[in-house]
Short mmCIF file of C-alpha atoms and ligand atoms in Angstrom, two decimals:
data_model
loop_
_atom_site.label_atom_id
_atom_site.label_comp_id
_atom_site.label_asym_id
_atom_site.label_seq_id
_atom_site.Cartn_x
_atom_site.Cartn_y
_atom_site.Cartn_z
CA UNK M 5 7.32 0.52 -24.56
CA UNK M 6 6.39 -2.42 -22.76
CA UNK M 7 8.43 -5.19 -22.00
CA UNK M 8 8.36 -8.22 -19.09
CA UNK M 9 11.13 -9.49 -17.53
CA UNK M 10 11.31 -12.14 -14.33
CA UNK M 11 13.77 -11.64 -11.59
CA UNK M 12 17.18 -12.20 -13.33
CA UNK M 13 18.49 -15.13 -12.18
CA UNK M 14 15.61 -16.79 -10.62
CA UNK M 15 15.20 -20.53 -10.76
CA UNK M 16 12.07 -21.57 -12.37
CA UNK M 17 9.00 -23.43 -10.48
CA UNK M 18 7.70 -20.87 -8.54
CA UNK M 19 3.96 -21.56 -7.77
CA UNK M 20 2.63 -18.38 -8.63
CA UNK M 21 3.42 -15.75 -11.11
CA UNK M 22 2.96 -11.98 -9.67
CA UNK M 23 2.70 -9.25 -12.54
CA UNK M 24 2.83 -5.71 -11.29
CA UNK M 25 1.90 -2.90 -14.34
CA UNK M 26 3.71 0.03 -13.62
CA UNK M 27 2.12 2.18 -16.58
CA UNK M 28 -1.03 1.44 -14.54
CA UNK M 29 0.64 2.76 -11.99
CA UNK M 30 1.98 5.74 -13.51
CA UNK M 31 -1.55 6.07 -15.01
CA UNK M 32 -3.04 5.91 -11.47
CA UNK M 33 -0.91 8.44 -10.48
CA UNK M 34 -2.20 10.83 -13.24
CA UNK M 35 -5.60 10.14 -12.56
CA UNK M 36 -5.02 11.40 -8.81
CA UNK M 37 -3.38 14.15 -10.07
CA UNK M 38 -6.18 15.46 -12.00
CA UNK M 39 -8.70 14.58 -9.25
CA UNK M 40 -6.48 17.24 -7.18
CA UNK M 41 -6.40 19.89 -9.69
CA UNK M 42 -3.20 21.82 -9.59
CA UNK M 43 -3.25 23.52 -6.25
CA UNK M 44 -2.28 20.61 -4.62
CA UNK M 45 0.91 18.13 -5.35
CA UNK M 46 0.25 14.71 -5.00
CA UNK M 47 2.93 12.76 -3.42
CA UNK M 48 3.19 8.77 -3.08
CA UNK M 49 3.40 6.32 0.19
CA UNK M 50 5.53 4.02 -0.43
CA UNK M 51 5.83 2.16 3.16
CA UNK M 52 5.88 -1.47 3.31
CA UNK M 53 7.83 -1.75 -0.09
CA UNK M 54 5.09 -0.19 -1.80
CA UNK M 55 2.55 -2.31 -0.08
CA UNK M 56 4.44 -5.64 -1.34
CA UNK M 57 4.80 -4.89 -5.33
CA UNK M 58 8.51 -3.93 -5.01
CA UNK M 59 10.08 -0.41 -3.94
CA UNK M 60 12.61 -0.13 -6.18
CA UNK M 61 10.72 -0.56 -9.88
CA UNK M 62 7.16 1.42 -8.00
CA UNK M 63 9.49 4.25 -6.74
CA UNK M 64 11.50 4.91 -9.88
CA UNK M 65 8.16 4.78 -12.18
CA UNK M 66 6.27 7.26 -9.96
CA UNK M 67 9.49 9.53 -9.88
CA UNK M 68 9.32 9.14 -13.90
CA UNK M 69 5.33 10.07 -13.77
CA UNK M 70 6.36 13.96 -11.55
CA UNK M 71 5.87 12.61 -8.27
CA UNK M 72 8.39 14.03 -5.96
CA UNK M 73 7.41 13.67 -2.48
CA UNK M 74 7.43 9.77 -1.15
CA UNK M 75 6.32 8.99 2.21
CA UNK M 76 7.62 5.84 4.27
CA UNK M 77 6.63 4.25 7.81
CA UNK M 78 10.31 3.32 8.57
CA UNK M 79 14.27 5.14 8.92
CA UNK M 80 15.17 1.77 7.41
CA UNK M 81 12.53 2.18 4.20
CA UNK M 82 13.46 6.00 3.61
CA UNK M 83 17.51 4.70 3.41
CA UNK M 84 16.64 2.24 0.97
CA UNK M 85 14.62 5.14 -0.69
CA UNK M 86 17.22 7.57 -0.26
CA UNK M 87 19.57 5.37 -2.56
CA UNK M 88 17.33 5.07 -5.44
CA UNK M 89 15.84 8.29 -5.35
CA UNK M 90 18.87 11.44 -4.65
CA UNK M 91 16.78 14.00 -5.46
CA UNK M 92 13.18 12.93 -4.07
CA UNK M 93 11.85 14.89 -0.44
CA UNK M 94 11.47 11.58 1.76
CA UNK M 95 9.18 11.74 4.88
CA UNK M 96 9.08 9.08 7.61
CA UNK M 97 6.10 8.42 9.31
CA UNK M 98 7.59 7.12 12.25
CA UNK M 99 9.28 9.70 13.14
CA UNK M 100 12.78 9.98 14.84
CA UNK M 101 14.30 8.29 18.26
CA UNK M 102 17.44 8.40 19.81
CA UNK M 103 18.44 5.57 17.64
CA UNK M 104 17.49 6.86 14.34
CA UNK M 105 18.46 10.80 14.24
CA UNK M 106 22.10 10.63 12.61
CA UNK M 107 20.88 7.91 9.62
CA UNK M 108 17.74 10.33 9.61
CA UNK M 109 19.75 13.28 9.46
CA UNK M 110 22.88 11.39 6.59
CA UNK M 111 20.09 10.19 4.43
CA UNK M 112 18.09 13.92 3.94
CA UNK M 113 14.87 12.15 5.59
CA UNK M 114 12.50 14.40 6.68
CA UNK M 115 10.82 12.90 9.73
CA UNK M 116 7.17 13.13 10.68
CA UNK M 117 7.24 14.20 14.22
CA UNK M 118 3.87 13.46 16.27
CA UNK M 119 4.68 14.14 20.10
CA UNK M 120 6.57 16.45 22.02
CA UNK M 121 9.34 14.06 23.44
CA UNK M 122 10.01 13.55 18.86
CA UNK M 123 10.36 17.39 18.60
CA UNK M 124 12.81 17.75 21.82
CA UNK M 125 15.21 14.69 20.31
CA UNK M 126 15.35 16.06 16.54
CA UNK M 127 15.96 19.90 17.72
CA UNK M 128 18.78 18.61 20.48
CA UNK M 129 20.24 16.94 17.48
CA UNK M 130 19.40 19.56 15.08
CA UNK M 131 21.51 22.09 17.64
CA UNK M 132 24.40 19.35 18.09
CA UNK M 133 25.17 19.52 14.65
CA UNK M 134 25.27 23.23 14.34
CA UNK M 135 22.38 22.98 11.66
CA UNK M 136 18.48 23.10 11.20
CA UNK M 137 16.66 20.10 10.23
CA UNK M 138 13.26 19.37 8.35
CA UNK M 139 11.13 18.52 9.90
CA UNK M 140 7.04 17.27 9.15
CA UNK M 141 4.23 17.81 12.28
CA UNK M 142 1.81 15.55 12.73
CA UNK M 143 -1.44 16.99 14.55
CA UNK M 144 -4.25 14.28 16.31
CA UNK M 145 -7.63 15.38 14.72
CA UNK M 146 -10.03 12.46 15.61
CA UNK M 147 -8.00 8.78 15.21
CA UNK M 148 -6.02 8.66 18.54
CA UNK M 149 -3.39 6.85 16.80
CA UNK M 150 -0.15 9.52 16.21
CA UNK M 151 -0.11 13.28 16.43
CA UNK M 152 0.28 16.65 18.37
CA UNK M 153 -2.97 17.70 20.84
CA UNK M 154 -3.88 21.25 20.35
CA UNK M 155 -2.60 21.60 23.43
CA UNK M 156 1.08 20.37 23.00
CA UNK M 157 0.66 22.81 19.48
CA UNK M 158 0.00 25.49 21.71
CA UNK M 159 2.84 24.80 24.07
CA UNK M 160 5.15 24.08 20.75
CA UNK M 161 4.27 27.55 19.23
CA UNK M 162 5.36 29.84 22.27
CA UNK M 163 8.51 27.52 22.74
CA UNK M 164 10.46 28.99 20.40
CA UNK M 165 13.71 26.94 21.49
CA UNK M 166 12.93 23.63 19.96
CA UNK M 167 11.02 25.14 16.71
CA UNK M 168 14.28 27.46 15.72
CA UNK M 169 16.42 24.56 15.41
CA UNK M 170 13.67 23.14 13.11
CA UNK M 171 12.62 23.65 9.68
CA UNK M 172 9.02 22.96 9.42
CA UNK M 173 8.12 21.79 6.36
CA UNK M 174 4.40 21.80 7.23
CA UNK M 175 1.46 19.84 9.21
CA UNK M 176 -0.49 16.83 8.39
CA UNK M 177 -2.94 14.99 9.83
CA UNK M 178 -4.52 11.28 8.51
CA UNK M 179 -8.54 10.74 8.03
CA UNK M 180 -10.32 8.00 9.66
CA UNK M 181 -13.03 7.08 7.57
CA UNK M 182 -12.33 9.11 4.04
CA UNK M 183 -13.49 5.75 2.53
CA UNK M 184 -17.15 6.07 3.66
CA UNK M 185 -17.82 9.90 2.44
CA UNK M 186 -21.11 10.29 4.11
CA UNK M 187 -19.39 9.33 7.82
CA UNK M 188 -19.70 12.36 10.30
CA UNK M 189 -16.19 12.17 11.24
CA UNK M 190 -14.65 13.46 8.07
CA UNK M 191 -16.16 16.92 8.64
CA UNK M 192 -15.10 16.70 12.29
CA UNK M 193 -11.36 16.36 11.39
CA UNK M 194 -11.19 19.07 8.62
CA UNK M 195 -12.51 20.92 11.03
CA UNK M 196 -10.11 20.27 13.72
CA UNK M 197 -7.08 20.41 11.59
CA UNK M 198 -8.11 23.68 10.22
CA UNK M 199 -7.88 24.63 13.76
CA UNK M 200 -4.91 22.80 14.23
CA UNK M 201 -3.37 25.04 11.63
CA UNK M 202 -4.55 27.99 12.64
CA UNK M 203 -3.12 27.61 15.56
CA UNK M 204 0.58 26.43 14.09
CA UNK M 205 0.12 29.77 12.02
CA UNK M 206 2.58 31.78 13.56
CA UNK M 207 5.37 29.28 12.54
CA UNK M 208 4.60 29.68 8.72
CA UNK M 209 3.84 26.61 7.61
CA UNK M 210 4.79 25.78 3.96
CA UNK M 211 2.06 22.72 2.92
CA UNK M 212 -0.46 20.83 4.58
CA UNK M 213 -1.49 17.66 4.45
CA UNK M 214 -4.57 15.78 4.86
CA UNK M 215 -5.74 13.47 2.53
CA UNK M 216 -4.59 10.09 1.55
CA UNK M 217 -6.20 7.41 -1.40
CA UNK M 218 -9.86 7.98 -0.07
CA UNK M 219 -9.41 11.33 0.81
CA UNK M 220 -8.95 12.84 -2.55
CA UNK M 221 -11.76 11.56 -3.50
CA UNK M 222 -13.83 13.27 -1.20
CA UNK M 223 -14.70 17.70 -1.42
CA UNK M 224 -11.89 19.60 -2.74
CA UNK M 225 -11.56 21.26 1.10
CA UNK M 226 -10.01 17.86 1.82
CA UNK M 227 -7.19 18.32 -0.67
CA UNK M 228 -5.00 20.87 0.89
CA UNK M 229 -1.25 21.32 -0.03
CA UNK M 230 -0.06 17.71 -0.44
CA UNK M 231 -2.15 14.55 -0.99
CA UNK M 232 -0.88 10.86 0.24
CA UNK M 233 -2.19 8.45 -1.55
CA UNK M 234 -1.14 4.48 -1.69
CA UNK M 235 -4.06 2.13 -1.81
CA UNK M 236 -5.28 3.80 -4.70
CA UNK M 237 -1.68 4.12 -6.96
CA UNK M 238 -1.92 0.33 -6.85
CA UNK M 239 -5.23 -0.11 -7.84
CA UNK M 240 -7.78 -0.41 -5.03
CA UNK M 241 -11.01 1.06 -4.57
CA UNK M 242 -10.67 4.16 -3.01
CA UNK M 243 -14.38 4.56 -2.34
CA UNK M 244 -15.59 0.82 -1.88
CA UNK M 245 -19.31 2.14 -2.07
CA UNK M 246 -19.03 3.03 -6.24
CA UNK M 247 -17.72 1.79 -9.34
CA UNK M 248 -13.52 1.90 -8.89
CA UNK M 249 -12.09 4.62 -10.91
CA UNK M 250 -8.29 3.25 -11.15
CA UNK M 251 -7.09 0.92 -13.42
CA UNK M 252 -6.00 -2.59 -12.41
CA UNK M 253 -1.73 -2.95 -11.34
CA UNK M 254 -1.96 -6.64 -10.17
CA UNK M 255 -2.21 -9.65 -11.69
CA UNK M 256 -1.72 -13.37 -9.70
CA UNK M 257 -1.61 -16.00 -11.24
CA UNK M 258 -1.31 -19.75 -10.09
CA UNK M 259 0.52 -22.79 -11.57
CA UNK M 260 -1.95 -26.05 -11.82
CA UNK M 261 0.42 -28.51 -10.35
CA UNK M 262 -2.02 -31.96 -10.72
CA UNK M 263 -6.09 -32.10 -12.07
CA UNK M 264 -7.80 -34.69 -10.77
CA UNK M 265 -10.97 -36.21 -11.69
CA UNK M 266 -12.94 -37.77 -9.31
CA UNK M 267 -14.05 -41.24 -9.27
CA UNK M 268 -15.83 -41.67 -5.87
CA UNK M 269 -17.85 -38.74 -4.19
CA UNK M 270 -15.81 -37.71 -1.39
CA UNK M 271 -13.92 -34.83 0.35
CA UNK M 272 -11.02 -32.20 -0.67
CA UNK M 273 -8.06 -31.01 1.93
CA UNK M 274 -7.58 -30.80 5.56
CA UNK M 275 -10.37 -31.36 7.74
CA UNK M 276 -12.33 -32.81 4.95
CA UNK M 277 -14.66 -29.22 4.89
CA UNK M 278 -15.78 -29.84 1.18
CA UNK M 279 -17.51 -32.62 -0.74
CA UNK M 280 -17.04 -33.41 -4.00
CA UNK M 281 -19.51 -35.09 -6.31
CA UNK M 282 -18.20 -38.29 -8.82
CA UNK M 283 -17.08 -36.67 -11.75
CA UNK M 284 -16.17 -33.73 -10.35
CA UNK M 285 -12.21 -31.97 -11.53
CA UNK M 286 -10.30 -30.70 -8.57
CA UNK M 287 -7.29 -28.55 -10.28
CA UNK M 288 -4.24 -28.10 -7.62
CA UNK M 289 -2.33 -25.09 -7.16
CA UNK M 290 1.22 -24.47 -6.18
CA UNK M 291 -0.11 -21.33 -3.55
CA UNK M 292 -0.89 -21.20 0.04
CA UNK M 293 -1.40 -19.13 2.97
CA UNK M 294 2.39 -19.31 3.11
CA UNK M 295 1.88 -16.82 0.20
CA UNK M 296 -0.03 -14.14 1.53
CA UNK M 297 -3.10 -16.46 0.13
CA UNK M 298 -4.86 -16.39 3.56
CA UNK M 299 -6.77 -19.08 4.61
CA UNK M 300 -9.78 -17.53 5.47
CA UNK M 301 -10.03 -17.89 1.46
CA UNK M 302 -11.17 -21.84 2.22
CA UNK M 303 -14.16 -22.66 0.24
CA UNK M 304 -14.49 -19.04 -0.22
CA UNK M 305 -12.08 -17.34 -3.03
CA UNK M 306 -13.11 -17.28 -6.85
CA UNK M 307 -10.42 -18.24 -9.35
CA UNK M 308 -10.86 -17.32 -12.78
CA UNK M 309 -9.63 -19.87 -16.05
CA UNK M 310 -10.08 -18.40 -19.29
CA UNK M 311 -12.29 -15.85 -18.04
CA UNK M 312 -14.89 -18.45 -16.37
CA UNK M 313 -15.21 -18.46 -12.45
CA UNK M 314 -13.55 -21.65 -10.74
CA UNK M 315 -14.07 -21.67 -6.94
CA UNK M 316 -11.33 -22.44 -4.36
CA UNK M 317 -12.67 -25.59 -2.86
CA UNK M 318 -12.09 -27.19 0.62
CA UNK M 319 -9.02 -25.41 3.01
CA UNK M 320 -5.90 -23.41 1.86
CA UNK M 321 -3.18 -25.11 2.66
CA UNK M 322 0.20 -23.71 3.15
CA UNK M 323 1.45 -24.39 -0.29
CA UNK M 324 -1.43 -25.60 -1.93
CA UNK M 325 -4.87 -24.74 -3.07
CA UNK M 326 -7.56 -26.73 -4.74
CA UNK M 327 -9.99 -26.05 -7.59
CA UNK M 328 -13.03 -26.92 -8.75
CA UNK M 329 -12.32 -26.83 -12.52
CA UNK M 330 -15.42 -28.65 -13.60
CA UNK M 331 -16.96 -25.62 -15.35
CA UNK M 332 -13.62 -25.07 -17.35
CA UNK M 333 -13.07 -27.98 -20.64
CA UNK M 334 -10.66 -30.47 -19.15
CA UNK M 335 -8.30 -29.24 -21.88
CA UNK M 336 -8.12 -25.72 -20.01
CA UNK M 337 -7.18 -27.15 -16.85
CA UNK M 338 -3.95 -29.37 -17.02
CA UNK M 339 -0.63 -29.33 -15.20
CA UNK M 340 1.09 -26.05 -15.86
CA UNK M 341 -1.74 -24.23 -16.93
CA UNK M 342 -2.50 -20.77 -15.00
CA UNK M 343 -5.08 -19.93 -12.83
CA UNK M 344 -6.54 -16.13 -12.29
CA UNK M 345 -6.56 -15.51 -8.58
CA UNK M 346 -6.06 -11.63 -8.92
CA UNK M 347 -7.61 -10.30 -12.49
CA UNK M 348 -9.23 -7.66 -14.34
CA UNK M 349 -12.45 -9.72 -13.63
CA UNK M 350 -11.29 -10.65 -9.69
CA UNK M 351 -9.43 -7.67 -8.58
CA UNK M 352 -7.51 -7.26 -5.72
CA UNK M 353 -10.80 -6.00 -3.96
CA UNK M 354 -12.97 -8.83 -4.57
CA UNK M 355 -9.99 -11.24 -3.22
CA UNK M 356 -10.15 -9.45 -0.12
CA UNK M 357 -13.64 -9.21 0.42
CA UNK M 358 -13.73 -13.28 0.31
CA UNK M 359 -11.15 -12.80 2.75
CA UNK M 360 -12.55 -11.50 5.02
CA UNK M 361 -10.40 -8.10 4.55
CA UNK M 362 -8.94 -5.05 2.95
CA UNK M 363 -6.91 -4.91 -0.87
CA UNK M 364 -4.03 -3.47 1.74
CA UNK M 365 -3.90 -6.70 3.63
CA UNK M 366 -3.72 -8.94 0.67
CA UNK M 367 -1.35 -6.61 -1.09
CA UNK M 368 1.22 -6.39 1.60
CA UNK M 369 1.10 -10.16 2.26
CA UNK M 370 2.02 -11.18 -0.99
CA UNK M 371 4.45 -13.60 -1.33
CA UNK M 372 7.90 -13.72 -1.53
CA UNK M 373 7.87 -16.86 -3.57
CA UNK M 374 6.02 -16.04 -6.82
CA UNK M 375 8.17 -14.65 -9.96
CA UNK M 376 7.58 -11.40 -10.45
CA UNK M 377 7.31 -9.42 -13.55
CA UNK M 378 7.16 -5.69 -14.23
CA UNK M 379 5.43 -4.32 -17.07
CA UNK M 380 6.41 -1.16 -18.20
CA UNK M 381 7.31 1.48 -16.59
CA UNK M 382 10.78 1.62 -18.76
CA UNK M 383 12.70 0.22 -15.47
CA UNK M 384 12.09 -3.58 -16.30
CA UNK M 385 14.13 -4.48 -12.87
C1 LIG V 14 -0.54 4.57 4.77
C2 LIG V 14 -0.82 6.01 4.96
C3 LIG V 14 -1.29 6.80 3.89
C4 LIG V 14 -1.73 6.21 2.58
O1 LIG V 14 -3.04 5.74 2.72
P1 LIG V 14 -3.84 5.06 1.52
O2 LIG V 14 -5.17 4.79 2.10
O3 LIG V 14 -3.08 3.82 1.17
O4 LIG V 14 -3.87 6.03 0.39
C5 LIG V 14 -1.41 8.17 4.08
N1 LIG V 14 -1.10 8.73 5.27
C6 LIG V 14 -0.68 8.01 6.33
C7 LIG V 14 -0.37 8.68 7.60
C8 LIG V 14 -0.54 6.62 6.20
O5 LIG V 14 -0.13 5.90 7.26
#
């Protein structure tokens, strides 16, 4: 059953209209699935509220499609988790601090820790409160961003202090380049996370981790216990280089606020960066960089009307974008009418590349201004 529904209560005139499919996304979720083949359980990341399309309806309709496991960046993300998902295992990327343990602790988050000082503050906790806590360990195999050395592994697996008060749920570690499958450093970091966990192997890991979006799509040795994907649960390209095997969750469209027709060759927008001939149609939209439309997109994005491509013309503005509408029928292009900015035939991708970036940046930037609709997913919200 499919149904749409706007955000209840929601005054009309929004500039944009932002359609997230979550049967797409549940379908997404299936195709990873069977990409893993059933020694591995695919989980969901979920930071960022769901990278912008809403955490609430995202989270309940993977939940519906098996998923169990949801990973966050923030304490803050995992309580707001925690309350619409009882049941689900939540892991937090970030970790623990002083700050965080006793909301980490009430709320059954499971926190990712990736140095030594993270392990010392969760056991001391763990042994204040009489009880062992879970616990996720990160392990640095090649990115330099967060994780255990081999060495502080070492040092944690004859310290048997800290890991008692600990229940390790298992090790991950996060792949650099998993979306270019020929780069050299893949192999390098299977290689030193195998050692990694051959050398946490005396504290009986349960899963590991390694891959997220891009990662599963690269050899089965990738795969592991537990994949992470996000990117590609929403639709983007987990291996830019070839044709994209998910289906499309996005839609953005914009409202034509004014069409103009011009009498006198001239220029569009601030700064005057694009000419327009006599007789051109400049179409206005009520979307700017205030949006999450960046403006790096001046002169550069492709709109869409009716399935034809209309070009963004002269500079985003922060509520505003113009057209070029000429190659549309001037009937197809009047006040209220919708423009495709993120389409079956423009996805998410293809907006980013004129950009200038990555689907994750445009995703995660998207407005808080456009109405919203879910499709599907049996939550409506
Ligand atoms: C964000 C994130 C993921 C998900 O990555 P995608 O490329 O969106 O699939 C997985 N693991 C870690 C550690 C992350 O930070």
């Amino acid at each position: 059953m499919s149904r749409s529904s706007a955000v209840p209560g929601r005054v009309r005139g929004a500039g944009g209209f932002l359609t997230i499919d979550l049967d797409a996304v549940a379908a997404n979720y299936r195709t990873l699935g069977t990409r893993l083949g059933p020694a591995c359980e695919c989980g969901a990341v979920v930071k960022a509220d769901a990278y912008g399309l809403g955490l609430a309806p995202v989270a309940r309709t993977l939940w519906d499609a098996g998923c169990r496991r949801f990973f966050v960046a923030l304490t803050e993300e995992g309580i707001a988790l925690r309350f619409l998902l009882p049941e689900a295992r939540i892991y937090v990327f970030d970790g623990v601090d002083q700050d965080t343990t006793a909301d980490t602790a009430a709320h059954r988050l499971i926190p990712v820790l990736s140095h030594p000082g993270q392990i010392e503050t969760w056991a001391t906790y763990a042994r204040t409160q009489r009880t062992r806590l879970p616990a996720l360990l990160q392990m640095e195999t090649g990115m330099n961003r967060l994780g255990l050395s081999t060495g502080e592994a070492e040092t944690l697996v004859s310290d048997a202090a800290d890991i008692g008060a600990l229940e390790l749920d298992g090790a991950m570690s996060h792949l650099a380049c998993a979306d270019e499958p020929e780069h050299p450093q893949n192999a390098q970091q299977l290689d030193n996370f195998r050692n990694a966990l051959a050398i946490l192997s005396p504290l009986g890991l349960a899963a590991a981790s390694l891959a997220n979006s891009s990662g599963i799509f690269l050899d089965p040795a990738f795969h592991f216990d537990l994949a992470r994907p996000g990117a590609a649960l929403w639709g983007i390209n987990p291996q830019p280089a070839g044709p994209n095997p998910m289906g499309q969750v996005v839609k953005l469209q914009g409202k034509i606020l004014q069409t103009r027709t011009i009498d006198t060759p001239s220029a569009v927008g601030y700064g005057a960066t694009h000419r327009v001939r006599r007789g051109a149609r400049i179409a206005t939209i009520g979307i700017g960089y205030a949006d999450g439309f960046f403006r790096s997109l001046s002169n550069s994005a492709s709109a869409f009307i009716g399935g034809i491509r209309v070009p963004v013309v002269g500079r985003v503005s922060m509520d505003l974008i113009t057209i070029d509408v000429s190659a549309v029928p001037a009937e197809a292009a009047q006040a209220g009418d919708l423009v495709d900015l993120i389409s079956p035939e423009h996805p998410v991708d293809d907006l980013a590349r004129e950009a200038g970036t990555i689907g994750y940046e445009v995703l995660t930037a998207l407005g808080r201004r456009f109405e919203r609709r879910y499709l599907g997913g049996g939550t409506g919200s």
